[in-house]
Short mmCIF file of C-alpha atoms and ligand atoms in Angstrom, two decimals:
data_model
loop_
_atom_site.label_atom_id
_atom_site.label_comp_id
_atom_site.label_asym_id
_atom_site.label_seq_id
_atom_site.Cartn_x
_atom_site.Cartn_y
_atom_site.Cartn_z
CA UNK A 1 15.64 -83.03 -103.65
CA UNK A 2 17.56 -80.22 -102.24
CA UNK A 3 20.50 -81.12 -100.85
CA UNK A 4 24.23 -79.78 -99.16
CA UNK A 5 25.74 -83.52 -99.74
CA UNK A 6 29.25 -83.42 -101.26
CA UNK A 7 28.81 -79.09 -100.48
CA UNK A 8 32.15 -78.18 -99.13
CA UNK A 9 31.37 -74.47 -97.04
CA UNK A 10 33.85 -71.98 -95.08
CA UNK A 11 32.26 -69.84 -91.81
CA UNK A 12 34.07 -66.96 -89.98
CA UNK A 13 33.08 -66.31 -86.59
CA UNK A 14 32.59 -69.79 -86.83
CA UNK A 15 33.72 -70.01 -82.69
CA UNK A 16 29.42 -69.59 -81.09
CA UNK A 17 26.15 -67.96 -82.10
CA UNK A 18 25.01 -67.81 -86.03
CA UNK A 19 28.45 -69.19 -87.22
CA UNK A 20 28.00 -71.99 -84.52
CA UNK A 21 23.99 -72.58 -85.41
CA UNK A 22 25.23 -72.60 -88.95
CA UNK A 23 28.08 -74.38 -89.21
CA UNK A 24 26.98 -76.94 -87.37
CA UNK A 25 23.18 -77.12 -89.25
CA UNK A 26 25.12 -77.35 -93.19
CA UNK A 27 27.24 -80.99 -91.58
CA UNK A 28 24.15 -81.98 -90.33
CA UNK A 29 23.02 -81.08 -94.06
CA UNK A 30 25.26 -83.75 -95.83
CA UNK A 31 28.02 -80.30 -96.44
CA UNK A 32 32.68 -80.56 -95.55
CA UNK A 33 32.46 -77.64 -92.76
CA UNK A 34 35.62 -75.50 -91.57
CA UNK A 35 34.70 -73.06 -88.97
CA UNK A 36 36.99 -69.52 -88.79
CA UNK A 37 37.31 -67.93 -86.16
CA UNK A 38 40.67 -66.25 -83.83
CA UNK A 39 39.06 -68.81 -80.62
CA UNK A 40 41.27 -71.75 -81.30
CA UNK A 41 39.39 -74.21 -78.65
CA UNK A 42 35.44 -73.36 -79.21
CA UNK A 43 36.05 -73.95 -83.23
CA UNK A 44 38.12 -77.71 -82.10
CA UNK A 45 35.14 -78.56 -79.37
CA UNK A 46 32.09 -77.49 -81.26
CA UNK A 47 34.28 -79.37 -85.36
CA UNK A 48 34.56 -82.85 -82.38
CA UNK A 49 31.37 -82.83 -82.21
CA UNK A 50 29.93 -82.16 -85.32
CA UNK A 51 32.63 -84.68 -86.57
CA UNK A 52 30.81 -86.48 -83.39
CA UNK A 53 27.42 -87.16 -84.79
CA UNK A 54 29.33 -88.20 -88.21
CA UNK A 55 29.50 -84.89 -90.01
CA UNK A 56 32.84 -83.45 -91.94
CA UNK A 57 34.43 -80.55 -89.44
CA UNK A 58 37.73 -78.89 -89.81
CA UNK A 59 39.38 -75.99 -88.31
CA UNK A 60 41.37 -72.90 -89.27
CA UNK A 61 41.92 -69.92 -86.98
CA UNK A 62 42.09 -66.78 -88.35
CA UNK A 63 41.42 -62.87 -87.78
CA UNK A 64 39.41 -61.65 -90.03
CA UNK A 65 41.12 -57.79 -89.90
CA UNK A 66 44.26 -60.10 -91.34
CA UNK A 67 43.79 -60.43 -94.97
CA UNK A 68 46.52 -63.01 -95.72
CA UNK A 69 44.36 -65.27 -92.69
CA UNK A 70 41.53 -65.46 -94.97
CA UNK A 71 44.20 -66.24 -97.98
CA UNK A 72 44.96 -69.26 -95.59
CA UNK A 73 41.43 -70.06 -94.99
CA UNK A 74 40.72 -70.36 -98.94
CA UNK A 75 44.47 -72.32 -99.47
CA UNK A 76 43.34 -74.76 -96.35
CA UNK A 77 40.62 -75.77 -97.32
CA UNK A 78 40.53 -76.78 -101.00
CA UNK A 79 43.67 -79.30 -99.42
CA UNK A 80 41.85 -79.99 -97.12
CA UNK A 81 38.25 -80.57 -99.30
CA UNK A 82 39.90 -79.94 -102.70
CA UNK A 83 37.42 -76.81 -103.38
CA UNK A 84 35.09 -74.13 -101.84
CA UNK A 85 31.64 -73.90 -102.96
CA UNK A 86 30.61 -71.54 -100.34
CA UNK A 87 32.75 -68.18 -98.52
CA UNK A 88 30.06 -67.39 -95.57
CA UNK A 89 31.69 -63.85 -94.27
CA UNK A 90 29.42 -63.74 -90.12
CA UNK A 91 32.61 -62.79 -88.16
CA UNK A 92 31.67 -59.43 -86.83
CA UNK A 93 31.31 -56.93 -83.75
CA UNK A 94 28.94 -54.52 -82.41
CA UNK A 95 30.66 -52.67 -80.34
CA UNK A 96 28.29 -49.46 -81.17
CA UNK A 97 27.28 -46.23 -79.16
CA UNK A 98 26.12 -42.29 -80.03
CA UNK A 99 27.77 -40.75 -82.48
CA UNK A 100 28.42 -37.70 -80.30
CA UNK A 101 30.30 -40.15 -78.04
CA UNK A 102 32.63 -40.12 -80.16
CA UNK A 103 34.08 -43.85 -79.70
CA UNK A 104 36.60 -43.73 -82.83
CA UNK A 105 37.56 -46.90 -81.65
CA UNK A 106 35.39 -48.91 -81.90
CA UNK A 107 34.44 -47.19 -85.45
CA UNK A 108 37.78 -47.82 -86.32
CA UNK A 109 37.13 -51.56 -84.60
CA UNK A 110 33.58 -52.37 -87.18
CA UNK A 111 35.57 -50.97 -89.98
CA UNK A 112 37.97 -53.40 -90.26
CA UNK A 113 35.50 -56.52 -88.63
CA UNK A 114 32.34 -55.68 -90.20
CA UNK A 115 33.73 -54.47 -94.15
CA UNK A 116 37.46 -55.19 -93.93
CA UNK A 117 37.58 -58.49 -93.42
CA UNK A 118 34.22 -58.97 -95.62
CA UNK A 119 36.61 -57.40 -98.19
CA UNK A 120 39.00 -60.02 -97.78
CA UNK A 121 37.66 -62.96 -97.43
CA UNK A 122 35.64 -61.78 -101.03
CA UNK A 123 39.34 -60.76 -102.12
CA UNK A 124 40.66 -64.60 -101.21
CA UNK A 125 37.54 -66.86 -102.09
CA UNK A 126 36.79 -65.41 -105.51
CA UNK A 127 39.75 -65.45 -107.64
CA UNK A 128 38.78 -69.91 -106.90
CA UNK A 129 35.41 -69.43 -107.34
CA UNK A 130 36.03 -67.91 -110.41
CA UNK A 131 38.99 -71.76 -111.47
CA UNK A 132 36.19 -72.97 -110.75
CA UNK A 133 33.24 -71.70 -112.52
CA UNK A 134 31.23 -71.93 -109.24
CA UNK A 135 31.07 -70.67 -105.98
CA UNK A 136 28.81 -68.83 -103.68
CA UNK A 137 29.46 -65.86 -101.50
CA UNK A 138 26.88 -65.77 -98.29
CA UNK A 139 27.23 -62.59 -95.97
CA UNK A 140 25.84 -61.97 -92.19
CA UNK A 141 24.04 -58.48 -92.71
CA UNK A 142 21.67 -56.68 -90.19
CA UNK A 143 18.30 -55.65 -90.63
CA UNK A 144 20.22 -53.02 -88.47
CA UNK A 145 21.01 -50.76 -92.04
CA UNK A 146 17.68 -50.92 -93.35
CA UNK A 147 16.11 -48.97 -90.88
CA UNK A 148 19.05 -47.40 -88.99
CA UNK A 149 18.37 -46.29 -84.88
CA UNK A 150 20.76 -44.19 -82.59
CA UNK A 151 23.84 -45.66 -81.74
CA UNK A 152 24.27 -47.62 -84.30
CA UNK A 153 24.93 -45.68 -87.45
CA UNK A 154 28.89 -46.88 -87.91
CA UNK A 155 27.77 -50.73 -87.31
CA UNK A 156 24.33 -49.79 -89.50
CA UNK A 157 27.08 -47.59 -92.11
CA UNK A 158 29.33 -51.15 -92.12
CA UNK A 159 26.66 -53.57 -93.32
CA UNK A 160 25.07 -51.68 -95.27
CA UNK A 161 28.82 -50.83 -97.46
CA UNK A 162 28.16 -54.78 -97.55
CA UNK A 163 25.34 -55.06 -98.95
CA UNK A 164 26.05 -52.36 -101.47
CA UNK A 165 29.56 -54.47 -102.11
CA UNK A 166 27.40 -57.72 -102.85
CA UNK A 167 25.14 -55.78 -105.06
CA UNK A 168 27.56 -54.85 -107.07
CA UNK A 169 29.44 -57.95 -107.36
CA UNK A 170 25.99 -60.10 -107.69
CA UNK A 171 25.70 -57.31 -111.20
CA UNK A 172 29.77 -57.72 -111.61
CA UNK A 173 27.95 -61.60 -113.04
CA UNK A 174 25.99 -62.48 -114.66
CA UNK A 175 28.84 -65.22 -116.61
CA UNK A 176 26.53 -67.80 -113.76
CA UNK A 177 29.99 -68.30 -112.16
CA UNK A 178 29.59 -66.40 -109.04
CA UNK A 179 26.35 -66.63 -106.40
CA UNK A 180 26.13 -63.95 -103.39
CA UNK A 181 23.66 -64.23 -101.19
CA UNK A 182 23.00 -61.22 -98.17
CA UNK A 183 21.60 -62.38 -95.13
CA UNK A 184 19.89 -59.16 -92.55
CA UNK A 185 19.14 -61.14 -89.06
CA UNK A 186 16.93 -58.82 -86.62
CA UNK A 187 17.80 -59.35 -82.34
CA UNK A 188 19.06 -63.27 -82.97
CA UNK A 189 19.72 -64.59 -78.99
CA UNK A 190 24.18 -64.48 -78.97
CA UNK A 191 26.99 -63.23 -77.29
CA UNK A 192 26.72 -60.18 -79.83
CA UNK A 193 26.08 -58.04 -76.38
CA UNK A 194 29.31 -59.16 -75.85
CA UNK A 195 30.83 -56.80 -78.08
CA UNK A 196 29.15 -53.52 -77.22
CA UNK A 197 32.04 -51.48 -74.62
CA UNK A 198 28.70 -48.97 -74.06
CA UNK A 199 27.04 -50.63 -70.34
CA UNK A 200 23.53 -49.24 -70.54
CA UNK A 201 23.55 -49.98 -74.97
CA UNK A 202 25.52 -53.33 -74.33
CA UNK A 203 22.48 -54.25 -70.81
CA UNK A 204 19.37 -53.13 -73.93
CA UNK A 205 20.98 -55.22 -76.20
CA UNK A 206 20.37 -57.87 -74.02
CA UNK A 207 17.35 -57.46 -72.52
CA UNK A 208 16.39 -57.20 -76.10
CA UNK A 209 17.15 -60.35 -77.63
CA UNK A 210 16.70 -62.45 -74.11
CA UNK A 211 12.97 -60.87 -74.60
CA UNK A 212 12.40 -62.00 -78.70
CA UNK A 213 15.51 -62.49 -80.05
CA UNK A 214 15.44 -66.28 -82.36
CA UNK A 215 17.46 -68.83 -81.63
CA UNK A 216 20.93 -68.87 -84.08
CA UNK A 217 19.89 -72.19 -86.07
CA UNK A 218 17.23 -70.16 -87.80
CA UNK A 219 19.38 -67.41 -89.63
CA UNK A 220 20.78 -70.82 -90.21
CA UNK A 221 17.96 -72.08 -91.83
CA UNK A 222 18.38 -69.05 -94.29
CA UNK A 223 21.98 -70.26 -95.07
CA UNK A 224 20.62 -73.52 -95.98
CA UNK A 225 17.95 -72.24 -98.16
CA UNK A 226 20.05 -70.53 -100.18
CA UNK A 227 23.13 -72.45 -100.20
CA UNK A 228 20.73 -75.11 -101.26
CA UNK A 229 18.80 -74.27 -104.34
CA UNK A 230 20.46 -74.90 -107.72
CA UNK A 231 22.84 -73.85 -109.21
CA UNK A 232 21.31 -70.95 -111.84
CA UNK A 233 18.67 -69.42 -108.38
CA UNK A 234 20.35 -67.05 -106.37
CA UNK A 235 18.45 -66.07 -103.44
CA UNK A 236 19.82 -61.85 -103.15
CA UNK A 237 18.88 -61.51 -99.76
CA UNK A 238 17.01 -62.99 -96.80
CA UNK A 239 15.52 -60.91 -93.91
CA UNK A 240 15.13 -62.53 -90.43
CA UNK A 241 13.59 -61.32 -88.00
CA UNK A 242 11.67 -62.38 -84.85
CA UNK A 243 7.93 -62.06 -85.75
CA UNK A 244 7.23 -59.34 -82.73
CA UNK A 245 9.40 -56.85 -83.38
CA UNK A 246 9.54 -53.34 -84.88
N1 NAP B 1 22.87 -61.23 -83.02
C1 NAP B 1 21.83 -60.92 -83.91
O1 NAP B 1 20.69 -59.85 -82.68
C2 NAP B 1 23.05 -59.97 -84.34
C3 NAP B 1 21.42 -59.69 -85.61
C4 NAP B 1 22.25 -59.21 -87.19
C5 NAP B 1 23.35 -59.14 -87.99
N2 NAP B 1 24.26 -59.80 -86.42
C6 NAP B 1 25.65 -60.38 -87.19
O2 NAP B 1 25.54 -61.45 -87.27
C7 NAP B 1 27.04 -62.18 -87.14
C8 NAP B 1 27.34 -63.39 -85.55
O3 NAP B 1 26.94 -62.91 -84.94
P1 NAP B 1 26.37 -63.31 -83.72
O4 NAP B 1 25.34 -62.46 -82.67
O5 NAP B 1 26.77 -64.68 -84.38
O6 NAP B 1 27.72 -63.06 -82.16
P2 NAP B 1 28.85 -64.21 -81.39
O7 NAP B 1 28.04 -65.26 -80.95
O8 NAP B 1 29.69 -62.38 -80.73
O9 NAP B 1 29.50 -63.97 -82.53
C9 NAP B 1 30.80 -63.65 -83.22
C10 NAP B 1 31.58 -64.67 -83.96
O10 NAP B 1 32.58 -63.41 -85.17
C11 NAP B 1 34.10 -64.00 -84.46
N3 NAP B 1 34.09 -62.70 -85.20
C12 NAP B 1 34.89 -61.28 -83.96
N4 NAP B 1 35.79 -60.58 -84.28
C13 NAP B 1 36.14 -61.83 -85.50
C14 NAP B 1 37.57 -61.31 -85.88
N5 NAP B 1 38.31 -60.51 -86.09
N6 NAP B 1 38.10 -62.23 -86.45
C15 NAP B 1 37.33 -63.71 -87.09
N7 NAP B 1 36.45 -63.54 -86.42
C16 NAP B 1 36.23 -62.31 -85.28
C17 NAP B 1 34.20 -64.25 -83.00
O11 NAP B 1 34.91 -65.92 -83.06
P3 NAP B 1 36.13 -65.14 -82.22
O12 NAP B 1 35.83 -64.11 -80.60
O13 NAP B 1 36.64 -66.96 -81.28
O14 NAP B 1 37.07 -64.17 -83.71
C18 NAP B 1 32.07 -65.09 -83.35
O15 NAP B 1 32.63 -66.62 -83.15
C19 NAP B 1 28.15 -60.85 -87.01
O16 NAP B 1 27.92 -60.52 -88.52
C20 NAP B 1 27.10 -59.60 -86.80
O17 NAP B 1 27.20 -58.52 -86.64
C21 NAP B 1 24.22 -60.02 -85.36
#
C-alpha cells in the first residue's frame, strides 16, 4: 500500500489554488506539510484548517524571488519536522499579453517568480536532499509550454525553462538521491487570472477557466501520485488537462 505517512513536504504558493489543494490533500494522506507564500493570513488559516482535521501543517512566509527566503523555508522545515522529503515549486504568476504590447515589467516578473523562484527552490533544497541521500523536486509547469498560444510567449518560455532544468537535474541525479517531477496543468479553476494585467486576456482566461477548468484537487492528486511512488520509481512528467481542452 503506497502512502504519504512520514513524508515532509514544503509547498510554495500554498496560499490558494493548486498549492492550497496540494497541501490539503497531502496532509489528508499523512504527510507533514509546510505552506509557503507571501500572504501570511491565508497560509495560517489553511494550516489551521488542516490541523483541525488532524493533519500536520506549519507555515513560513516566503517570497520565491528572494533566494534567502527559500533557504529559510528549507531550514524551517528541517527544524520543524527533522527532514525535507519533497519541495513542490508551485508559486507562479501569469501576467500574459502579446509581445507587441512590450509589457517588459511583466516579462521580468514572470522570469523572477516562475523561473528564478524555481531555481531558488532548487538551490535551497538540493544540499539537504544530497545530505539525506534522498529528496524529490516537484515543479508545477504548464501545458502552455507544450504548445505556445498568442499572448503566452514569455509565460511559456519560463515554464519550458523549468522543464529543461528538470531534465538537466534528472540526468545529473542517476545516483538515485534526487527524483524530479514536472507537472503540466491545462485550465485549472484558480485565481491565476488575477495576475493578468491585460483586461481582455484576463476576461478570456477567466471565461475559459469557468467553462472547462478542472478543480485544483485534480493537480494535487497528480502530485500525490508522483510522491507516493517507491524511491526507485521516478514519475518524470505528468500532463493534467480538462478532457475537453484542445
Ligand atoms: N490555473 C491554471 O490554469 C494553471 C495552468 C497551468 C499552470 N499553472 C501553474 O500552477 C501554479 C499555481 O497557480 P494557481 O493556478 O494555483 O494560481 P493562484 O491561485 O494565483 O496561486 C498562485 C500562488 O502563487 C503564490 N505566489 C505568487 N507570487 C509569489 C511569490 N513571489 N512568492 C511566493 N509565492 C508567490 C501566490 O501566493 P501569495 O500571493 O500569497 O504569495 C499563490 O499562492 C503556477 O505556477 C501556475 O503557473 C496554473
